[in-house]
Amino acid sequence: MTPHILVIDDDAAQRRSLKTAIEALGHAVHVADSDQAGLEVFRRHRNEIEAVLVDLSAPERAGNGFLRALGDLHASVPVIVQTSEGATHHAVEAMRAGAFDFLVKPCSIERIAAAIDSALKFTRSGSQGKPVRRARTGTVGFGDIVAASAAMGRAVELGRRAAQSVIPVMLEGEAGVGKEMMARAIHATSERSARPFVTVNCAVIPHSLIEGVLFGQDSPAGSGEVPGKFSEAEGGTLFIEEVSELPAHVQTRLLSVVQGGEIEPAAGKRPRKVNVRLILATNKDLIEEVKASRFREDLYYRLNVFPITIAALRRRKEDIPHLARAFVERFSSEQRLAKPLVIDASALALLTGYDWPGNTRQLENAVFRAVVLADGPVLGERDFPQVMAHMASVRASGDTAGARSAVEVGHAAAAAVQETIVHAPNPAPTVESPAPTRAAASGDLSANVIISTDEAGNVRKLAEIEEELIRFALKFYRGQMSQVARKLGIGRSTLYRKLKDYGIDPDDPQKHAA
């Protein structure tokens, strides 16, 4: 049976583009130019329509009236809302009113297709309350990674490519973003999937012991050698977490292994060949560690062959509703509940509006607590008291910077979407609206002018002009660091160093933008 999708958009060109793109996916499409017209179409075809895509980009409308009207019709059809990069708070409000998912423009056809596919699955099976039970093998694949946002989608695509080779992979990102899950997915998809996947966290092992843990050591009782992690991972993958914490002498020994493929044992013993694929992780900027002489430069270039950056959860808000639903489903299954819990729209909106300093791990823990302590079949806002308390304190204090995620969450997601669309090797067709930043910039030429002389008529210092240009680029490209570095013609590490020199916080560059 062909799925029927209702598209509501007041822009005729966008309607035509969406209709063509969605029909190419094999779906039947109904179109409407307003909420009211959309309701009329839905009333006529309510037994056929399985998902609704509605645009919320126009600042004068939030679209919640449409959602409430659907509720009055007792319709449980999932609604996907589209929003522009400066109006994502409308999407959060729509989620509170019952929206299933949201997209930030411009977005690729692939992202639209994924959202529609999730909505169709919800329509056909999600409401039946059948938990999906993953086999408890510990195997994690790329299909288990939530990648609704373009930033995470790009990371997953890079991970798939990395799985086809044996070169070292460097996973960069804050604590809790999911680096180990990515490493496991790379291993599980590689030719080494049948061999061991071994992990070691350098941050939790004393410096005096880490060398023996990695490379092995003689038994204290004199009964032979105690094998290290390299030996355990023979033929498979060794995942070294927080590699920046390795002491200098262990870095030297690791370099010799990477260069020669051999472990130098104690004196009097022959070197031992190793066949191990290395995946490394760090939450620090390793190039800054190199500059500070805390990490060997030659080792850095040996290990940083295939870097993959996993963005912080606050930078990819689109993933939060999907992650929350997945965690609720998983924990419901693990708690052996007769019927899985569901999470209501207001709770999803609350979670999406929060910045999650602990990233995915913190969200996972919050959902686990809510599932374990749940009093009924539905999780609401009150099941997340810590998040509620934080958001309430932010509102009470009038801290607009702290509340940024609830009102301006689209900037980073939109920039990441643009990054994926423009720079993907085989970019998918794109349905997008005009770029407001460029339009605004062209409408105010003075905002683009950098003055070359000071008030006295003397040429300004180069550093002053450079700082001003960097601040302008941060604003123009909405804090998307890869885009800023590329357009300025410098490396990311150089950009981060300059941000530090000029006192610009790389975690929130927009706060300091011109």
Coordinates of C-alpha atoms in Angstrom, one line a residue:
M1 CA 0.0 0.0 0.0
T2 CA 1.4 3.4 -1.0
P3 CA 1.8 5.7 1.9
H4 CA 0.1 9.1 1.7
I5 CA 1.8 12.2 3.0
L6 CA 0.2 15.6 3.5
V7 CA 2.5 18.6 2.8
I8 CA 1.5 22.1 4.1
D9 CA 3.5 25.0 2.9
D10 CA 2.5 28.5 1.9
D11 CA 5.4 28.8 -0.6
A12 CA 4.3 27.4 -3.9
A13 CA 7.9 26.6 -5.1
Q14 CA 8.6 24.8 -1.8
R15 CA 5.4 22.8 -2.2
R16 CA 6.3 21.7 -5.7
S17 CA 9.8 20.8 -4.7
L18 CA 8.7 18.8 -1.7
K19 CA 5.9 17.1 -3.7
T20 CA 8.4 16.0 -6.4
A21 CA 11.0 14.8 -3.9
I22 CA 8.6 12.8 -1.7
E23 CA 6.9 11.3 -4.7
A24 CA 10.3 10.1 -5.9
L25 CA 10.5 8.1 -2.6
G26 CA 7.4 6.2 -3.7
H27 CA 4.8 8.1 -1.6
A28 CA 1.6 9.7 -2.7
V29 CA 1.5 13.4 -1.8
H30 CA -1.4 15.8 -0.9
V31 CA -0.5 19.5 -0.8
A32 CA -2.1 22.5 0.9
D33 CA -1.1 26.2 1.1
S34 CA -2.4 26.9 4.7
D35 CA -3.3 25.2 7.9
Q36 CA -7.0 25.5 7.2
A37 CA -6.7 24.0 3.7
G38 CA -4.5 21.3 5.2
L39 CA -7.3 20.4 7.6
E40 CA -9.8 20.2 4.8
V41 CA -7.5 17.8 2.9
F42 CA -6.9 15.8 6.0
R43 CA -10.7 15.4 6.6
R44 CA -11.2 14.1 3.1
H45 CA -8.3 11.7 3.2
R46 CA -7.9 10.9 6.9
N47 CA -8.1 7.2 6.3
E48 CA -5.2 7.4 3.8
I49 CA -2.8 10.0 5.2
E50 CA -0.1 8.5 7.4
A51 CA 2.1 11.5 8.1
V52 CA 2.0 15.3 7.8
L53 CA 4.8 17.7 6.9
V54 CA 4.0 21.3 7.9
D55 CA 6.2 24.4 7.5
L56 CA 6.7 26.7 10.5
S57 CA 9.3 29.0 9.0
A58 CA 7.1 32.1 8.7
P59 CA 7.6 34.1 11.9
E60 CA 4.0 35.1 12.1
R61 CA 2.8 31.6 12.7
A62 CA 3.7 28.7 15.0
G63 CA 1.4 26.1 13.5
N64 CA 0.1 25.0 16.9
G65 CA -3.4 25.7 15.8
F66 CA -3.1 23.0 13.2
L67 CA -1.9 20.5 15.8
R68 CA -4.7 21.4 18.2
A69 CA -7.2 21.0 15.4
L70 CA -5.8 17.6 14.5
G71 CA -6.2 16.7 18.2
D72 CA -9.9 17.8 18.0
L73 CA -10.3 15.4 15.1
H74 CA -8.9 12.7 17.4
A75 CA -6.2 12.1 14.8
S76 CA -2.9 10.4 16.0
V77 CA -1.1 10.9 12.7
P78 CA 2.5 12.0 13.3
V79 CA 3.3 15.6 12.3
I80 CA 6.8 16.7 11.2
V81 CA 7.4 20.4 11.4
Q82 CA 9.9 22.3 9.3
T83 CA 11.5 25.5 10.7
S84 CA 14.1 28.0 9.6
E85 CA 17.3 28.4 11.5
G86 CA 16.2 31.3 13.5
A87 CA 12.8 30.0 14.5
T88 CA 13.5 26.6 16.0
H89 CA 11.8 27.7 19.2
H90 CA 8.6 27.4 17.2
A91 CA 9.4 23.8 16.6
V92 CA 9.9 23.2 20.4
E93 CA 6.5 24.8 21.0
A94 CA 5.0 22.6 18.3
M95 CA 6.5 19.5 19.9
R96 CA 4.9 20.6 23.2
A97 CA 1.6 20.7 21.3
G98 CA 2.2 17.2 20.0
A99 CA 4.5 17.3 16.9
F100 CA 6.4 14.0 16.2
D101 CA 9.7 15.5 14.8
F102 CA 11.2 18.7 13.5
L103 CA 13.6 19.6 10.6
V104 CA 15.8 22.6 10.4
K105 CA 16.0 24.3 6.9
P106 CA 17.9 23.9 4.7
C107 CA 17.7 20.1 4.9
S108 CA 18.5 17.3 2.5
I109 CA 16.1 15.0 0.9
E110 CA 17.8 12.2 2.7
R111 CA 16.9 13.8 6.1
I112 CA 13.3 14.4 5.0
A113 CA 13.0 10.8 3.9
A114 CA 14.4 9.6 7.2
A115 CA 11.9 11.7 9.1
I116 CA 9.0 10.5 7.0
D117 CA 10.2 6.9 7.4
S118 CA 10.3 7.2 11.2
A119 CA 6.8 8.7 11.2
L120 CA 5.4 5.9 9.0
K121 CA 6.9 3.3 11.3
F122 CA 5.3 5.0 14.2
T123 CA 1.9 5.1 12.4
R124 CA 2.0 1.4 11.5
S125 CA 3.6 -0.1 14.6
G126 CA 4.8 2.4 17.2
S127 CA 1.3 3.0 18.6
Q128 CA 0.8 -0.8 19.1
G129 CA 3.2 -0.8 22.1
K130 CA 5.4 -3.7 20.9
P131 CA 8.8 -3.3 22.3
V132 CA 11.8 -3.9 20.1
R133 CA 14.2 -6.2 21.9
R134 CA 17.8 -6.1 20.6
A135 CA 19.7 -9.3 21.0
R136 CA 22.0 -8.9 24.0
T137 CA 25.2 -9.7 22.2
G138 CA 26.9 -6.3 22.8
T139 CA 27.3 -5.7 19.1
V140 CA 26.6 -2.2 18.0
G141 CA 26.1 -1.2 14.4
F142 CA 25.7 2.1 12.6
G143 CA 22.0 1.4 12.5
D144 CA 21.9 1.7 16.3
I145 CA 23.3 5.3 16.2
V146 CA 20.7 8.0 16.2
A147 CA 21.7 10.4 13.4
A148 CA 18.6 12.6 12.8
S149 CA 20.8 15.7 12.6
A150 CA 23.1 16.4 9.7
A151 CA 26.1 16.7 12.0
M152 CA 25.6 13.2 13.3
G153 CA 24.7 11.9 9.9
R154 CA 28.1 13.2 8.6
A155 CA 29.9 11.5 11.5
V156 CA 28.2 8.2 10.8
E157 CA 29.0 8.4 7.1
L158 CA 32.7 9.0 8.0
G159 CA 32.5 6.1 10.4
R160 CA 31.2 3.8 7.6
R161 CA 34.1 4.8 5.4
A162 CA 36.6 4.3 8.2
A163 CA 35.3 0.7 8.7
Q164 CA 36.5 -0.2 5.2
S165 CA 40.1 0.4 6.0
V166 CA 42.6 -0.4 8.8
I167 CA 44.1 3.0 9.3
P168 CA 44.0 4.6 12.8
V169 CA 40.8 6.6 13.5
M170 CA 40.7 9.5 15.9
L171 CA 37.3 10.2 17.5
E172 CA 37.0 13.8 18.8
G173 CA 34.3 15.2 21.0
E174 CA 33.2 16.1 24.5
A175 CA 32.7 13.4 27.2
G176 CA 29.4 11.6 26.8
V177 CA 28.8 12.2 23.1
G178 CA 29.0 8.6 22.1
K179 CA 32.6 8.0 21.0
E180 CA 32.7 4.4 22.2
M181 CA 29.5 3.6 20.4
M182 CA 31.0 4.9 17.2
A183 CA 34.1 2.9 17.8
R184 CA 32.1 -0.3 18.3
A185 CA 30.1 0.4 15.2
I186 CA 33.3 0.8 13.1
H187 CA 34.7 -2.4 14.5
A188 CA 31.4 -4.3 14.0
T189 CA 31.2 -3.2 10.3
S190 CA 34.9 -4.0 9.5
E191 CA 36.5 -7.2 8.4
R192 CA 37.7 -7.6 12.0
S193 CA 34.2 -7.9 13.4
A194 CA 34.8 -11.6 14.4
R195 CA 37.9 -10.7 16.4
P196 CA 38.1 -8.9 19.8
F197 CA 37.1 -5.4 20.5
V198 CA 39.2 -4.3 23.5
T199 CA 38.9 -0.9 25.3
V200 CA 41.3 0.9 27.7
N201 CA 40.6 4.3 29.3
C202 CA 43.9 6.1 29.9
A203 CA 42.1 8.7 32.2
V204 CA 41.3 6.1 34.9
I205 CA 44.6 4.1 35.0
P206 CA 47.5 5.4 37.1
H207 CA 50.4 6.6 35.0
S208 CA 52.7 4.1 36.7
L209 CA 50.5 1.2 35.5
I210 CA 49.4 2.2 32.1
E211 CA 52.5 0.9 30.2
G212 CA 52.0 -2.6 31.6
V213 CA 48.3 -2.5 30.9
L214 CA 48.8 -1.6 27.3
F215 CA 51.9 -3.7 26.4
G216 CA 52.1 -6.4 29.0
Q217 CA 54.6 -7.0 31.8
D218 CA 56.4 -9.7 33.7
S219 CA 54.3 -11.5 36.4
P220 CA 55.3 -10.4 39.9
A221 CA 55.4 -14.1 40.9
G222 CA 57.9 -14.8 38.1
S223 CA 55.5 -17.1 36.3
G224 CA 55.8 -15.5 32.9
E225 CA 54.4 -12.5 31.2
V226 CA 51.0 -10.8 31.9
P227 CA 49.6 -10.0 28.5
G228 CA 48.5 -6.4 27.8
K229 CA 45.6 -4.9 25.9
F230 CA 47.5 -5.1 22.6
S231 CA 47.8 -8.9 23.1
E232 CA 44.1 -9.2 24.0
A233 CA 43.1 -7.3 20.8
E234 CA 45.3 -9.4 18.5
G235 CA 43.6 -9.5 15.1
G236 CA 40.9 -7.1 16.2
T237 CA 40.5 -3.5 17.4
L238 CA 42.0 -1.7 20.4
F239 CA 40.0 1.4 21.5
I240 CA 42.2 3.7 23.5
E241 CA 40.1 6.4 25.3
E242 CA 41.5 9.7 26.3
V243 CA 44.8 9.1 24.5
S244 CA 45.9 12.6 25.5
E245 CA 46.4 11.3 29.1
L246 CA 49.2 8.9 28.1
P247 CA 52.5 9.8 29.9
A248 CA 55.5 10.8 27.8
H249 CA 57.4 7.5 28.0
V250 CA 54.3 5.5 27.0
Q251 CA 53.7 7.8 24.1
T252 CA 57.2 7.0 22.9
R253 CA 56.5 3.3 23.2
L254 CA 53.1 3.6 21.4
L255 CA 54.9 5.5 18.6
S256 CA 57.3 2.6 18.1
V257 CA 54.4 0.1 17.9
V258 CA 52.5 2.3 15.3
Q259 CA 55.7 2.8 13.2
G260 CA 57.1 -0.8 13.3
G261 CA 54.1 -3.0 14.1
E262 CA 56.1 -4.6 16.9
I263 CA 56.1 -4.5 20.7
E264 CA 59.5 -4.2 22.2
P265 CA 59.5 -6.5 25.3
A266 CA 61.8 -6.6 28.2
A267 CA 65.5 -7.0 27.7
G268 CA 66.6 -10.4 26.3
K269 CA 63.3 -11.1 24.5
R270 CA 62.6 -10.8 20.9
P271 CA 60.1 -8.1 19.6
R272 CA 56.6 -9.4 19.1
K273 CA 54.6 -8.6 16.0
V274 CA 51.1 -7.1 16.6
N275 CA 48.1 -7.0 14.3
V276 CA 45.8 -4.5 15.9
R277 CA 43.6 -1.8 14.4
L278 CA 43.7 1.3 16.5
I279 CA 40.7 3.6 17.3
L280 CA 41.5 6.5 19.6
A281 CA 39.4 9.0 21.4
T282 CA 40.0 12.4 23.0
N283 CA 37.9 15.2 24.5
K284 CA 40.9 17.6 24.2
D285 CA 42.2 19.5 21.3
L286 CA 45.3 17.3 20.6
I287 CA 47.1 20.0 18.5
E288 CA 46.9 22.3 21.5
E289 CA 48.4 19.5 23.6
V290 CA 51.2 19.2 21.0
K291 CA 51.9 22.9 21.2
A292 CA 52.0 22.7 25.0
S293 CA 54.6 19.8 24.7
R294 CA 52.2 17.4 26.5
F295 CA 51.7 15.2 23.4
R296 CA 54.3 14.1 20.9
E297 CA 53.9 15.8 17.5
D298 CA 55.2 12.7 15.6
L299 CA 52.7 10.5 17.4
Y300 CA 49.9 13.0 16.8
Y301 CA 50.4 12.8 13.0
R302 CA 50.7 9.0 13.1
L303 CA 47.4 8.7 15.0
N304 CA 45.4 11.5 13.6
V305 CA 45.0 9.9 10.1
F306 CA 41.2 9.7 10.0
P307 CA 39.6 12.2 12.4
I308 CA 35.9 12.1 13.1
T309 CA 34.4 14.8 15.2
I310 CA 31.2 14.0 17.1
A311 CA 29.3 17.2 18.0
A312 CA 28.0 18.0 21.4
L313 CA 24.3 17.2 21.9
R314 CA 23.5 20.9 22.3
R315 CA 24.8 21.3 18.7
R316 CA 22.4 18.7 17.3
K317 CA 19.1 19.2 18.9
E318 CA 17.3 17.3 16.2
D319 CA 18.7 14.1 17.7
I320 CA 17.2 14.6 21.1
P321 CA 13.5 13.4 20.5
H322 CA 14.8 10.3 18.7
L323 CA 17.3 9.5 21.4
A324 CA 14.7 10.0 24.1
R325 CA 12.2 7.7 22.4
A326 CA 14.9 5.1 21.8
F327 CA 16.1 5.2 25.5
V328 CA 12.5 4.9 26.8
E329 CA 11.9 1.9 24.5
R330 CA 15.1 0.2 25.5
F331 CA 14.8 0.8 29.3
S332 CA 11.1 -0.3 29.2
S333 CA 12.3 -3.6 27.6
E334 CA 15.2 -4.0 30.1
Q335 CA 12.8 -3.4 33.0
R336 CA 10.6 -6.1 31.6
L337 CA 7.5 -3.9 31.5
A338 CA 4.4 -5.6 30.1
K339 CA 4.0 -2.6 27.8
P340 CA 6.7 0.0 27.0
L341 CA 6.3 3.4 28.4
V342 CA 5.7 6.4 26.0
I343 CA 7.0 9.9 26.4
D344 CA 4.6 12.7 25.9
A345 CA 5.0 15.8 23.8
S346 CA 5.6 18.2 26.7
A347 CA 8.4 16.1 28.0
L348 CA 10.0 15.8 24.6
A349 CA 9.8 19.6 24.3
L350 CA 11.4 20.0 27.7
L351 CA 14.3 17.7 26.9
T352 CA 14.8 19.3 23.5
G353 CA 15.1 22.7 25.1
Y354 CA 17.8 21.7 27.5
D355 CA 21.5 22.0 26.6
W356 CA 22.7 18.7 28.2
P357 CA 26.2 19.5 29.4
G358 CA 26.8 15.8 29.9
N359 CA 25.6 15.1 26.4
T360 CA 24.0 11.8 25.3
R361 CA 25.2 10.0 28.5
Q362 CA 23.4 12.5 30.7
L363 CA 20.2 12.3 28.6
E364 CA 20.4 8.5 28.8
N365 CA 20.7 8.6 32.6
A366 CA 17.8 11.0 32.9
V367 CA 15.6 8.8 30.9
F368 CA 16.6 5.7 32.8
R369 CA 15.7 7.4 36.1
A370 CA 12.4 8.4 34.7
V371 CA 11.5 4.9 33.4
V372 CA 12.5 3.2 36.7
L373 CA 10.5 5.7 38.9
A374 CA 7.5 6.1 36.5
D375 CA 4.1 5.9 38.2
G376 CA 2.1 5.4 35.0
P377 CA 2.3 4.4 31.3
V378 CA 3.3 7.9 30.1
L379 CA 6.4 10.0 31.0
G380 CA 5.7 13.7 31.3
E381 CA 7.7 16.8 32.3
R382 CA 7.4 15.9 36.0
D383 CA 9.3 12.7 35.4
F384 CA 12.4 14.9 34.7
P385 CA 12.5 17.1 37.8
Q386 CA 16.2 18.1 37.5
V387 CA 15.7 19.4 34.0
M388 CA 12.5 21.1 35.0
A389 CA 14.2 22.8 37.9
H390 CA 17.1 24.0 35.8
M391 CA 14.8 25.5 33.1
A392 CA 12.6 27.1 35.7
S393 CA 15.7 28.7 37.4
V394 CA 16.9 30.0 34.0
R395 CA 13.5 31.6 33.3
A396 CA 13.3 33.0 36.8
S397 CA 16.7 34.6 36.6
G398 CA 16.1 36.0 33.2
D399 CA 19.3 34.3 32.0
T400 CA 18.7 34.5 28.3
A401 CA 22.1 33.0 27.6
G402 CA 21.2 29.9 29.7
A403 CA 17.8 29.7 28.0
R404 CA 19.4 29.9 24.6
S405 CA 18.6 26.3 23.8
A406 CA 14.9 26.8 24.3
V407 CA 14.7 29.8 22.0
E408 CA 17.5 29.6 19.5
V409 CA 18.4 25.9 19.2
G410 CA 18.4 25.9 15.4
H411 CA 21.6 27.8 14.7
A412 CA 24.1 25.0 15.1
A413 CA 21.8 22.4 13.6
A414 CA 21.1 24.5 10.6
A415 CA 24.8 25.2 10.1
A416 CA 25.6 21.5 10.4
V417 CA 22.9 20.7 7.8
Q418 CA 24.3 23.2 5.4
E419 CA 27.8 21.7 6.0
T420 CA 26.6 18.2 5.1
I421 CA 24.6 19.3 2.0
V422 CA 27.4 21.5 0.6
H423 CA 30.4 19.4 1.3
A424 CA 29.1 15.8 1.2
P425 CA 31.0 13.9 -1.6
N426 CA 27.7 13.0 -3.3
P427 CA 25.2 15.6 -2.0
A428 CA 21.6 14.7 -2.1
P429 CA 19.1 17.0 -3.8
T430 CA 18.2 19.8 -1.4
V431 CA 14.9 21.5 -0.6
E432 CA 15.8 24.8 1.0
S433 CA 14.8 28.4 1.6
P434 CA 16.9 31.4 0.9
A435 CA 19.8 31.9 3.3
P436 CA 18.6 34.7 5.7
T437 CA 22.2 35.5 6.8
R438 CA 23.4 36.3 3.3
A439 CA 20.2 38.2 2.5
A440 CA 20.6 40.2 5.7
A441 CA 24.2 40.9 5.0
S442 CA 23.6 42.1 1.5
G443 CA 20.8 44.3 2.8
D444 CA 23.2 46.0 5.2
L445 CA 26.5 46.5 3.4
S446 CA 28.0 48.4 6.4
A447 CA 27.9 45.2 8.4
N448 CA 30.4 43.7 5.8
V449 CA 32.9 46.5 5.9
I450 CA 36.1 46.2 7.8
I451 CA 37.8 49.6 8.3
S452 CA 41.5 49.5 7.4
T453 CA 42.5 52.8 9.2
D454 CA 42.0 54.1 12.7
E455 CA 40.5 57.4 13.8
A456 CA 43.9 59.1 13.4
G457 CA 44.2 58.0 9.8
N458 CA 46.9 55.4 10.5
V459 CA 46.7 51.8 9.1
R460 CA 45.3 49.5 11.8
K461 CA 47.3 46.6 13.2
L462 CA 47.0 43.4 11.3
A463 CA 45.9 41.5 14.5
E464 CA 43.0 43.8 15.0
I465 CA 41.7 43.4 11.5
E466 CA 42.2 39.6 11.7
E467 CA 40.2 39.4 15.0
E468 CA 37.4 41.5 13.5
L469 CA 37.3 39.2 10.4
I470 CA 37.2 36.1 12.5
R471 CA 34.4 37.5 14.6
F472 CA 32.5 38.4 11.4
A473 CA 33.0 34.9 9.9
L474 CA 31.7 33.3 13.1
K475 CA 28.5 35.3 12.8
F476 CA 28.2 34.9 9.1
Y477 CA 28.5 31.1 9.2
R478 CA 26.7 30.8 12.6
G479 CA 29.5 29.3 14.5
Q480 CA 30.1 26.3 12.2
M481 CA 33.8 25.9 12.9
S482 CA 34.7 23.8 9.9
Q483 CA 33.0 26.2 7.5
V484 CA 34.7 29.2 9.2
A485 CA 38.1 27.6 8.9
R486 CA 37.6 26.6 5.3
K487 CA 36.4 30.0 4.2
L488 CA 39.2 31.8 6.0
G489 CA 41.7 29.5 4.4
I490 CA 43.2 28.2 7.7
G491 CA 43.2 24.8 9.5
R492 CA 40.7 24.1 12.3
S493 CA 43.6 23.9 14.8
T494 CA 44.9 27.3 13.7
L495 CA 41.3 28.7 14.1
Y496 CA 41.0 27.3 17.6
R497 CA 44.4 28.8 18.5
K498 CA 43.3 32.2 17.2
L499 CA 40.0 32.0 19.1
K500 CA 42.0 31.4 22.3
D501 CA 44.3 34.3 21.5
Y502 CA 41.4 36.6 21.1
G503 CA 39.5 35.4 24.1
I504 CA 36.7 33.8 22.0
D505 CA 35.0 30.7 23.6
P506 CA 35.1 27.9 20.9
D507 CA 32.1 26.2 22.7
D508 CA 30.0 29.3 22.2
P509 CA 31.6 31.4 19.5
Q510 CA 28.4 33.1 18.5
K511 CA 28.4 34.8 21.9
H512 CA 31.5 36.7 20.8
A513 CA 30.6 37.2 17.2
A514 CA 30.7 40.6 15.7

